PDB file of C-alpha atoms in Angstrom:
ATOM      1  CA  MET M   1      21.129-118.837  87.753  1.00 49.00           C
ATOM      2  CA  SER M   2      23.468-116.788  87.065  1.00 59.00           C
ATOM      3  CA  GLN M   3      25.230-117.422  83.633  1.00 54.00           C
ATOM      4  CA  PRO M   4      29.517-115.043  83.786  1.00 57.00           C
ATOM      5  CA  LEU M   5      29.924-114.132  79.631  1.00 57.00           C
ATOM      6  CA  TRP M   6      33.166-112.604  79.747  1.00 46.00           C
ATOM      7  CA  GLY M   7      36.107-111.758  80.470  1.00 46.00           C
ATOM      8  CA  PHE M   8      38.631-110.069  79.598  1.00 36.00           C
ATOM      9  CA  ALA M   9      42.382-110.713  81.299  1.00 34.00           C
ATOM     10  CA  LEU M  10      45.716-109.497  79.877  1.00 30.00           C
ATOM     11  CA  ASN M  11      45.174-111.495  76.646  1.00 34.00           C
ATOM     12  CA  LEU M  12      41.630-110.888  75.160  1.00 31.00           C
ATOM     13  CA  GLY M  13      39.193-114.283  75.706  1.00 34.00           C
ATOM     14  CA  ILE M  14      35.684-115.563  76.176  1.00 31.00           C
ATOM     15  CA  ILE M  15      35.110-116.879  79.933  1.00 32.00           C
ATOM     16  CA  LEU M  16      32.092-119.235  79.918  1.00 29.00           C
ATOM     17  CA  THR M  17      31.595-120.811  83.045  1.00 33.00           C
ATOM     18  CA  LEU M  18      28.627-122.078  85.341  1.00 30.00           C
ATOM     19  CA  ALA M  19      28.210-120.590  88.524  1.00 35.00           C
ATOM     20  CA  ALA M  20      26.180-122.932  90.870  1.00 34.00           C
ATOM     21  CA  CYS M  21      27.985-126.680  90.218  1.00 34.00           C
ATOM     22  CA  GLY M  22      31.264-125.141  89.752  1.00 37.00           C
ATOM     23  CA  GLY M  23      33.381-126.206  86.227  1.00 36.00           C
ATOM     24  CA  GLY M  24      35.420-123.120  84.673  1.00 38.00           C
ATOM     25  CA  GLY M  25      35.895-120.102  87.202  1.00 43.00           C
ATOM     26  CA  SER M  26      32.831-120.977  89.503  1.00 48.00           C
ATOM     27  CA  GLY M  27      32.378-122.173  92.242  1.00 52.00           C
ATOM     28  CA  SER M  28      29.671-122.644  95.738  1.00 56.00           C
ATOM     29  CA  ASP M  29      30.623-122.443  99.073  1.00 64.00           C
ATOM     30  CA  SER M  30      28.462-121.721 102.087  1.00 63.00           C
ATOM     31  CA  GLY M  31      29.419-121.762 105.825  1.00 66.00           C
ATOM     32  CA  ASP M  32      29.106-119.458 108.956  1.00 64.00           C
ATOM     33  CA  ALA M  33      31.465-116.616 109.206  1.00 57.00           C
ATOM     34  CA  SER M  34      31.852-116.799 113.003  1.00 50.00           C
ATOM     35  CA  GLY M  35      29.689-115.970 115.979  1.00 50.00           C
ATOM     36  CA  GLY M  36      25.933-116.000 115.171  1.00 49.00           C
ATOM     37  CA  SER M  37      22.814-118.095 117.636  1.00 51.00           C
ATOM     38  CA  ASN M  38      23.956-122.049 117.521  1.00 69.00           C
ATOM     39  CA  GLN M  39      20.331-121.908 115.000  1.00 88.00           C
ATOM     40  CA  LEU M  40      21.374-120.431 111.571  1.00 93.00           C
ATOM     41  CA  ASP M  41      17.773-119.600 110.226  1.00 94.00           C
ATOM     42  CA  ARG M  42      18.818-117.193 107.978  1.00 96.00           C
ATOM     43  CA  GLN M  43      20.749-116.505 104.833  1.00 97.00           C
ATOM     44  CA  ALA M  44      21.693-114.302 102.032  1.00 98.00           C
ATOM     45  CA  ARG M  45      23.641-115.197  99.014  1.00 98.00           C
ATOM     46  CA  MET M  46      27.373-114.330  97.806  1.00 98.00           C
ATOM     47  CA  THR M  47      28.660-113.784  94.830  1.00 98.00           C
ATOM     48  CA  PHE M  48      32.114-113.397  94.817  1.00 98.00           C
ATOM     49  CA  VAL M  49      33.309-111.359  91.901  1.00 98.00           C
ATOM     50  CA  ASN M  50      37.737-110.860  90.799  1.00 96.00           C
ATOM     51  CA  THR M  51      38.684-109.059  88.066  1.00 95.00           C
ATOM     52  CA  ALA M  52      42.463-107.876  89.743  1.00 90.00           C
ATOM     53  CA  ARG M  53      44.289-109.972  86.868  1.00 89.00           C
ATOM     54  CA  GLU M  54      45.557-112.352  89.803  1.00 88.00           C
ATOM     55  CA  GLN M  55      44.237-115.064  92.479  1.00 91.00           C
ATOM     56  CA  VAL M  56      42.423-114.108  95.515  1.00 93.00           C
ATOM     57  CA  ASN M  57      41.854-114.953  98.927  1.00 94.00           C
ATOM     58  CA  VAL M  58      38.306-113.589  99.389  1.00 96.00           C
ATOM     59  CA  PHE M  59      37.268-113.671 104.428  1.00 97.00           C
ATOM     60  CA  VAL M  60      34.035-113.001 105.383  1.00 98.00           C
ATOM     61  CA  GLN M  61      33.737-112.015 109.523  1.00 98.00           C
ATOM     62  CA  ASN M  62      29.953-111.827 111.335  1.00 97.00           C
ATOM     63  CA  GLY M  63      30.347-107.756 112.386  1.00 97.00           C
ATOM     64  CA  SER M  64      31.102-103.631 110.809  1.00 97.00           C
ATOM     65  CA  ASP M  65      34.751-102.135 110.959  1.00 97.00           C
ATOM     66  CA  ALA M  66      37.096-105.885 111.048  1.00 97.00           C
ATOM     67  CA  SER M  67      40.242-105.519 112.348  1.00 96.00           C
ATOM     68  CA  THR M  68      42.971-106.885 109.523  1.00 93.00           C
ATOM     69  CA  ALA M  69      43.857-109.016 112.884  1.00 94.00           C
ATOM     70  CA  SER M  70      40.326-111.039 113.308  1.00 97.00           C
ATOM     71  CA  LEU M  71      39.058-110.612 109.894  1.00 97.00           C
ATOM     72  CA  PHE M  72      41.814-112.325 107.807  1.00 94.00           C
ATOM     73  CA  THR M  73      41.775-115.762 109.345  1.00 94.00           C
ATOM     74  CA  THR M  74      42.082-119.256 107.938  1.00 93.00           C
ATOM     75  CA  GLY M  75      38.784-119.944 109.715  1.00 96.00           C
ATOM     76  CA  ASN M  76      37.050-116.657 107.954  1.00 97.00           C
ATOM     77  CA  MET M  77      38.336-117.484 103.966  1.00 95.00           C
ATOM     78  CA  GLN M  78      34.895-118.565 102.924  1.00 95.00           C
ATOM     79  CA  GLY M  79      36.547-117.842  99.124  1.00 88.00           C
ATOM     80  CA  GLY M  80      39.903-118.637  97.620  1.00 83.00           C
ATOM     81  CA  PRO M  81      42.130-118.540  95.108  1.00 92.00           C
ATOM     82  CA  ILE M  82      39.864-116.888  92.857  1.00 96.00           C
ATOM     83  CA  SER M  83      40.965-116.861  89.997  1.00 94.00           C
ATOM     84  CA  ASP M  84      41.194-113.988  87.409  1.00 94.00           C
ATOM     85  CA  SER M  85      38.100-112.834  85.274  1.00 95.00           C
ATOM     86  CA  SER M  86      36.210-116.058  87.022  1.00 96.00           C
ATOM     87  CA  HIS M  87      33.223-115.775  89.212  1.00 96.00           C
ATOM     88  CA  ARG M  88      32.743-117.850  92.424  1.00 96.00           C
ATOM     89  CA  GLU M  89      29.061-118.400  95.211  1.00 97.00           C
ATOM     90  CA  TYR M  90      29.239-118.349  98.489  1.00 97.00           C
ATOM     91  CA  VAL M  91      25.772-118.414 101.240  1.00 98.00           C
ATOM     92  CA  HIS M  92      26.036-117.261 104.322  1.00 98.00           C
ATOM     93  CA  ARG M  93      24.105-118.315 106.673  1.00 97.00           C
ATOM     94  CA  TRP M  94      23.503-116.870 110.629  1.00 96.00           C
ATOM     95  CA  GLY M  95      20.669-116.718 113.998  1.00 94.00           C
ATOM     96  CA  GLY M  96      19.066-114.501 115.673  1.00 86.00           C
ATOM     97  CA  SER M  97      18.897-111.023 114.548  1.00 76.00           C
ATOM     98  CA  SER M  98      16.376-110.207 110.854  1.00 86.00           C
ATOM     99  CA  ALA M  99      19.688-108.458 109.778  1.00 96.00           C
ATOM    100  CA  GLN M 100      23.649-109.400 109.906  1.00 97.00           C
ATOM    101  CA  PRO M 101      26.113-106.642 108.948  1.00 98.00           C
ATOM    102  CA  VAL M 102      29.298-108.412 107.429  1.00 98.00           C
ATOM    103  CA  SER M 103      33.248-107.474 106.930  1.00 99.00           C
ATOM    104  CA  ILE M 104      34.264-108.156 103.962  1.00 98.00           C
ATOM    105  CA  GLY M 105      37.916-108.858 102.452  1.00 96.00           C
ATOM    106  CA  ILE M 106      40.329-109.746 100.246  1.00 94.00           C
ATOM    107  CA  TRP M 107      43.621-110.793  99.476  1.00 90.00           C
ATOM    108  CA  ASP M 108      46.485-111.606  97.356  1.00 87.00           C
ATOM    109  CA  THR M 109      46.907-115.572  97.552  1.00 83.00           C
ATOM    110  CA  LYS M 110      50.347-115.798  97.571  1.00 73.00           C
ATOM    111  CA  TYR M 111      49.520-112.631 100.176  1.00 57.00           C
ATOM    112  CA  GLN M 112      53.281-112.343 102.075  1.00 52.00           C
ATOM    113  CA  LEU M 113      54.728-108.646 101.633  1.00 52.00           C
ATOM    114  CA  GLU M 114      53.306-108.240  97.645  1.00 65.00           C
ATOM    115  CA  GLU M 115      49.318-106.840  98.812  1.00 71.00           C
ATOM    116  CA  GLU M 116      47.758-104.414 100.975  1.00 81.00           C
ATOM    117  CA  PRO M 117      43.837-106.598 101.843  1.00 89.00           C
ATOM    118  CA  ALA M 118      41.116-104.298 100.906  1.00 93.00           C
ATOM    119  CA  GLN M 119      38.274-104.367 102.706  1.00 96.00           C
ATOM    120  CA  THR M 120      33.920-103.155 103.283  1.00 98.00           C
ATOM    121  CA  ASN M 121      31.465-104.057 104.732  1.00 98.00           C
ATOM    122  CA  ALA M 122      28.098-104.850 103.856  1.00 98.00           C
ATOM    123  CA  LEU M 123      24.257-105.228 105.841  1.00 98.00           C
ATOM    124  CA  LEU M 124      22.560-108.614 104.829  1.00 98.00           C
ATOM    125  CA  ASN M 125      18.890-109.401 105.077  1.00 97.00           C
ATOM    126  CA  ASN M 126      16.903-113.441 105.135  1.00 96.00           C
ATOM    127  CA  GLY M 127      17.242-114.013 101.578  1.00 96.00           C
ATOM    128  CA  GLU M 128      19.278-111.318  99.549  1.00 97.00           C
ATOM    129  CA  ASP M 129      21.253-111.218  96.750  1.00 98.00           C
ATOM    130  CA  TRP M 130      25.263-109.854  96.179  1.00 98.00           C
ATOM    131  CA  TRP M 131      27.532-109.080  94.513  1.00 98.00           C
ATOM    132  CA  THR M 132      31.414-109.013  95.887  1.00 98.00           C
ATOM    133  CA  ILE M 133      33.331-107.504  93.531  1.00 98.00           C
ATOM    134  CA  VAL M 134      37.414-107.172  94.234  1.00 96.00           C
ATOM    135  CA  TRP M 135      38.791-104.636  91.608  1.00 95.00           C
ATOM    136  CA  LEU M 136      41.833-102.517  90.690  1.00 91.00           C
ATOM    137  CA  ASP M 137      42.340 -98.894  91.113  1.00 85.00           C
ATOM    138  CA  GLY M 138      42.869 -97.729  88.358  1.00 66.00           C
ATOM    139  CA  GLU M 139      43.760 -99.887  85.203  1.00 59.00           C
ATOM    140  CA  THR M 140      47.294 -99.542  85.889  1.00 58.00           C
ATOM    141  CA  THR M 141      47.580-100.419  89.332  1.00 61.00           C
ATOM    142  CA  ASN M 142      48.198-102.970  91.706  1.00 68.00           C
ATOM    143  CA  SER M 143      45.591-101.504  94.145  1.00 84.00           C
ATOM    144  CA  PHE M 144      43.179-103.840  95.128  1.00 88.00           C
ATOM    145  CA  ARG M 145      40.059-102.766  95.861  1.00 94.00           C
ATOM    146  CA  VAL M 146      36.571-104.738  96.979  1.00 97.00           C
ATOM    147  CA  SER M 147      32.858-103.524  96.696  1.00 98.00           C
ATOM    148  CA  ALA M 148      29.890-105.285  98.040  1.00 98.00           C
ATOM    149  CA  ILE M 149      26.812-103.951  96.049  1.00 98.00           C
ATOM    150  CA  ARG M 150      22.953-105.584  95.901  1.00 97.00           C
ATOM    151  CA  ARG M 151      22.496-107.901  93.182  1.00 96.00           C
ATOM    152  CA  ASP M 152      19.617-106.691  90.692  1.00 90.00           C
ATOM    153  CA  ASN M 153      16.698-108.893  89.514  1.00 78.00           C
ATOM    154  CA  ASP M 154      15.118-108.813  86.346  1.00 74.00           C
ATOM    155  CA  ASP M 155      11.196-108.095  86.989  1.00 79.00           C
ATOM    156  CA  ASP M 156      10.930-104.613  85.452  1.00 88.00           C
ATOM    157  CA  VAL M 157      13.052-105.500  82.622  1.00 94.00           C
ATOM    158  CA  PRO M 158      10.166-106.359  80.053  1.00 95.00           C
ATOM    159  CA  ASP M 159      10.534-109.508  77.685  1.00 95.00           C
ATOM    160  CA  ASP M 160      11.023-107.466  74.310  1.00 96.00           C
ATOM    161  CA  GLN M 161      14.277-105.145  76.371  1.00 96.00           C
ATOM    162  CA  TYR M 162      17.948-105.996  77.870  1.00 97.00           C
ATOM    163  CA  GLY M 163      18.545-104.193  80.520  1.00 96.00           C
ATOM    164  CA  PHE M 164      22.085-102.740  81.719  1.00 97.00           C
ATOM    165  CA  ARG M 165      24.115-102.270  84.463  1.00 98.00           C
ATOM    166  CA  VAL M 166      27.664-100.709  84.756  1.00 98.00           C
ATOM    167  CA  PHE M 167      30.217-101.805  87.212  1.00 98.00           C
ATOM    168  CA  THR M 168      33.580 -99.561  87.090  1.00 95.00           C
ATOM    169  CA  ASN M 169      36.932 -99.298  88.078  1.00 92.00           C
ATOM    170  CA  THR M 170      37.591 -95.327  86.927  1.00 90.00           C
ATOM    171  CA  ASP M 171      35.445 -92.515  87.225  1.00 91.00           C
ATOM    172  CA  ILE M 172      33.365 -92.688  83.339  1.00 92.00           C
ATOM    173  CA  LYS M 173      30.626 -91.143  81.707  1.00 93.00           C
ATOM    174  CA  ILE M 174      27.855 -92.388  79.897  1.00 96.00           C
ATOM    175  CA  GLU M 175      26.219 -92.440  76.773  1.00 96.00           C
ATOM    176  CA  TYR M 176      22.958 -94.099  75.170  1.00 98.00           C
ATOM    177  CA  GLN M 177      20.550 -94.194  72.256  1.00 97.00           C
ATOM    178  CA  SER M 178      17.582 -96.479  72.158  1.00 96.00           C
ATOM    179  CA  ALA M 179      14.022 -96.920  71.386  1.00 95.00           C
ATOM    180  CA  THR M 180      13.509 -97.457  74.456  1.00 88.00           C
ATOM    181  CA  ALA M 181      15.080 -94.014  75.828  1.00 90.00           C
ATOM    182  CA  THR M 182      17.916 -91.623  75.457  1.00 95.00           C
ATOM    183  CA  GLY M 183      20.806 -89.960  78.413  1.00 97.00           C
ATOM    184  CA  SER M 184      24.080 -90.066  80.049  1.00 96.00           C
ATOM    185  CA  THR M 185      25.304 -90.550  83.576  1.00 96.00           C
ATOM    186  CA  ASN M 186      27.884 -90.660  85.379  1.00 95.00           C
ATOM    187  CA  VAL M 187      28.918 -93.718  88.049  1.00 95.00           C
ATOM    188  CA  ALA M 188      32.515 -93.412  90.416  1.00 94.00           C
ATOM    189  CA  ALA M 189      35.136 -96.073  90.438  1.00 93.00           C
ATOM    190  CA  GLY M 190      33.648 -98.884  92.629  1.00 95.00           C
ATOM    191  CA  LYS M 191      29.944 -97.729  92.186  1.00 96.00           C
ATOM    192  CA  VAL M 192      27.414 -99.290  89.565  1.00 98.00           C
ATOM    193  CA  SER M 193      24.473 -97.442  87.912  1.00 97.00           C
ATOM    194  CA  SER M 194      21.453 -98.189  87.845  1.00 96.00           C
ATOM    195  CA  THR M 195      19.557-100.023  84.861  1.00 96.00           C
ATOM    196  CA  ILE M 196      19.716 -99.050  81.262  1.00 96.00           C
ATOM    197  CA  LEU M 197      17.072-100.659  78.858  1.00 96.00           C
ATOM    198  CA  MET M 198      17.945-101.131  75.858  1.00 97.00           C
ATOM    199  CA  ALA M 199      15.992-102.455  72.257  1.00 97.00           C
ATOM    200  CA  SER M 200      19.258-103.631  70.490  1.00 97.00           C
ATOM    201  CA  CYS M 201      22.040-105.317  71.510  1.00 97.00           C
ATOM    202  CA  GLY M 202      23.464-103.041  69.119  1.00 96.00           C
ATOM    203  CA  ASP M 203      22.176 -99.354  69.974  1.00 97.00           C
ATOM    204  CA  GLN M 204      24.448 -96.868  71.028  1.00 97.00           C
ATOM    205  CA  PHE M 205      25.955 -97.138  74.022  1.00 98.00           C
ATOM    206  CA  GLU M 206      29.790 -95.072  74.700  1.00 96.00           C
ATOM    207  CA  ILE M 207      31.799 -94.774  78.121  1.00 94.00           C
ATOM    208  CA  SER M 208      34.564 -92.941  78.436  1.00 91.00           C
ATOM    209  CA  ALA M 209      36.979 -91.999  81.690  1.00 84.00           C
ATOM    210  CA  THR M 210      35.735 -88.253  82.873  1.00 77.00           C
ATOM    211  CA  LYS M 211      38.925 -87.734  84.195  1.00 69.00           C
ATOM    212  CA  GLY M 212      41.231 -87.917  80.976  1.00 60.00           C
ATOM    213  CA  GLN M 213      45.175 -88.285  81.733  1.00 59.00           C
ATOM    214  CA  ASP M 214      47.506 -84.876  81.793  1.00 62.00           C
ATOM    215  CA  GLY M 215      42.989 -83.666  81.358  1.00 59.00           C
ATOM    216  CA  GLU M 216      42.624 -83.909  78.250  1.00 65.00           C
ATOM    217  CA  VAL M 217      39.597 -84.959  76.509  1.00 62.00           C
ATOM    218  CA  VAL M 218      38.613 -89.101  76.049  1.00 77.00           C
ATOM    219  CA  ALA M 219      36.484 -89.737  72.577  1.00 86.00           C
ATOM    220  CA  PRO M 220      33.459 -92.274  74.132  1.00 92.00           C
ATOM    221  CA  GLN M 221      34.071 -96.322  73.098  1.00 92.00           C
ATOM    222  CA  GLN M 222      31.203 -97.782  72.440  1.00 96.00           C
ATOM    223  CA  LEU M 223      30.900-101.254  74.063  1.00 96.00           C
ATOM    224  CA  ASP M 224      29.822-103.994  72.942  1.00 95.00           C
ATOM    225  CA  LEU M 225      26.552-105.356  74.236  1.00 97.00           C
ATOM    226  CA  CYS M 226      26.276-108.322  71.922  1.00 97.00           C
ATOM    227  CA  LEU M 227      27.097-110.810  74.859  1.00 95.00           C
ATOM    228  CA  PRO M 228      27.154-114.645  74.039  1.00 94.00           C
ATOM    229  CA  ASN M 229      24.346-116.038  75.702  1.00 93.00           C
ATOM    230  CA  LEU M 230      22.394-112.678  75.609  1.00 97.00           C
ATOM    231  CA  GLU M 231      18.224-113.502  76.360  1.00 96.00           C
ATOM    232  CA  PRO M 232      15.483-110.073  76.602  1.00 96.00           C
ATOM    233  CA  GLY M 233      14.342-109.837  79.458  1.00 96.00           C
ATOM    234  CA  ASP M 234      18.169-109.660  81.712  1.00 96.00           C
ATOM    235  CA  THR M 235      19.453-107.566  83.127  1.00 96.00           C
ATOM    236  CA  TYR M 236      23.294-108.451  82.569  1.00 97.00           C
ATOM    237  CA  LEU M 237      26.468-106.859  84.964  1.00 98.00           C
ATOM    238  CA  LEU M 238      28.731-105.400  83.235  1.00 98.00           C
ATOM    239  CA  ILE M 239      32.723-104.657  84.680  1.00 98.00           C
ATOM    240  CA  THR M 240      34.388-102.302  83.092  1.00 95.00           C
ATOM    241  CA  SER M 241      37.951-100.260  83.157  1.00 89.00           C
ATOM    242  CA  ASP M 242      37.748 -96.661  80.940  1.00 79.00           C
ATOM    243  CA  ASP M 243      36.450 -98.658  77.279  1.00 80.00           C
ATOM    244  CA  ALA M 244      36.952-102.700  77.642  1.00 89.00           C
ATOM    245  CA  ILE M 245      34.662-104.988  79.531  1.00 95.00           C
ATOM    246  CA  LEU M 246      36.442-106.774  82.655  1.00 95.00           C
ATOM    247  CA  TYR M 247      33.750-108.603  83.030  1.00 97.00           C
ATOM    248  CA  ALA M 248      30.045-109.446  82.304  1.00 97.00           C
ATOM    249  CA  VAL M 249      27.412-111.769  84.071  1.00 95.00           C
ATOM    250  CA  GLU M 250      23.816-112.872  83.805  1.00 95.00           C
ATOM    251  CA  GLU M 251      22.178-110.405  87.353  1.00 94.00           C
TER     252      GLU M 251
END
């Protein structure tokens, strides 16, 4: 079970939710998003995470690169409205092939003419777990984006260490120093870093934008990794914007 650890919306605050049985900002659902065999004997779990400041609806349809007209229909809506700084689980079921390509779309819940929808593709295999992250292309814009990434299990994290992956809505550089590892890595907007192992949540873990406004040098900022309910041996997904954590959740 994934446990969300905190969210920073327009005002800072800690959001504690449960992922499986509803409550707070998370919930679960299941369904078959149009198409597939009558025998739905395969499934993958998708967890929708919203960091886009506005409520959104999520749509899922079998097949890649679905048209806007076919994807954004009531029958394909599998999550919504999902509030900012919250997540919801959905189980996608299909039959036939071992792998199922899907189109995933998001739209502002109001979605009259206020925002353009966004969509992406994913190839689901039976038994997989996925994150579907709704984000803004830069903290100062209202350009919605959506990314689908495989969830990381914590089988390879030692019992006395912590694993962290960083998903960012801006291009960043991560610099870290711990008893377990020292190094740096760049992460592009809409991408996720590999898992970084840390011996302590208080060790150096700094991020900085790789492209400052007007080209100025951006000083790195320390991220506070001492999250609520942090447990050694687990992996955590950190969704960031510039030098702030927007949302954190256990993988």
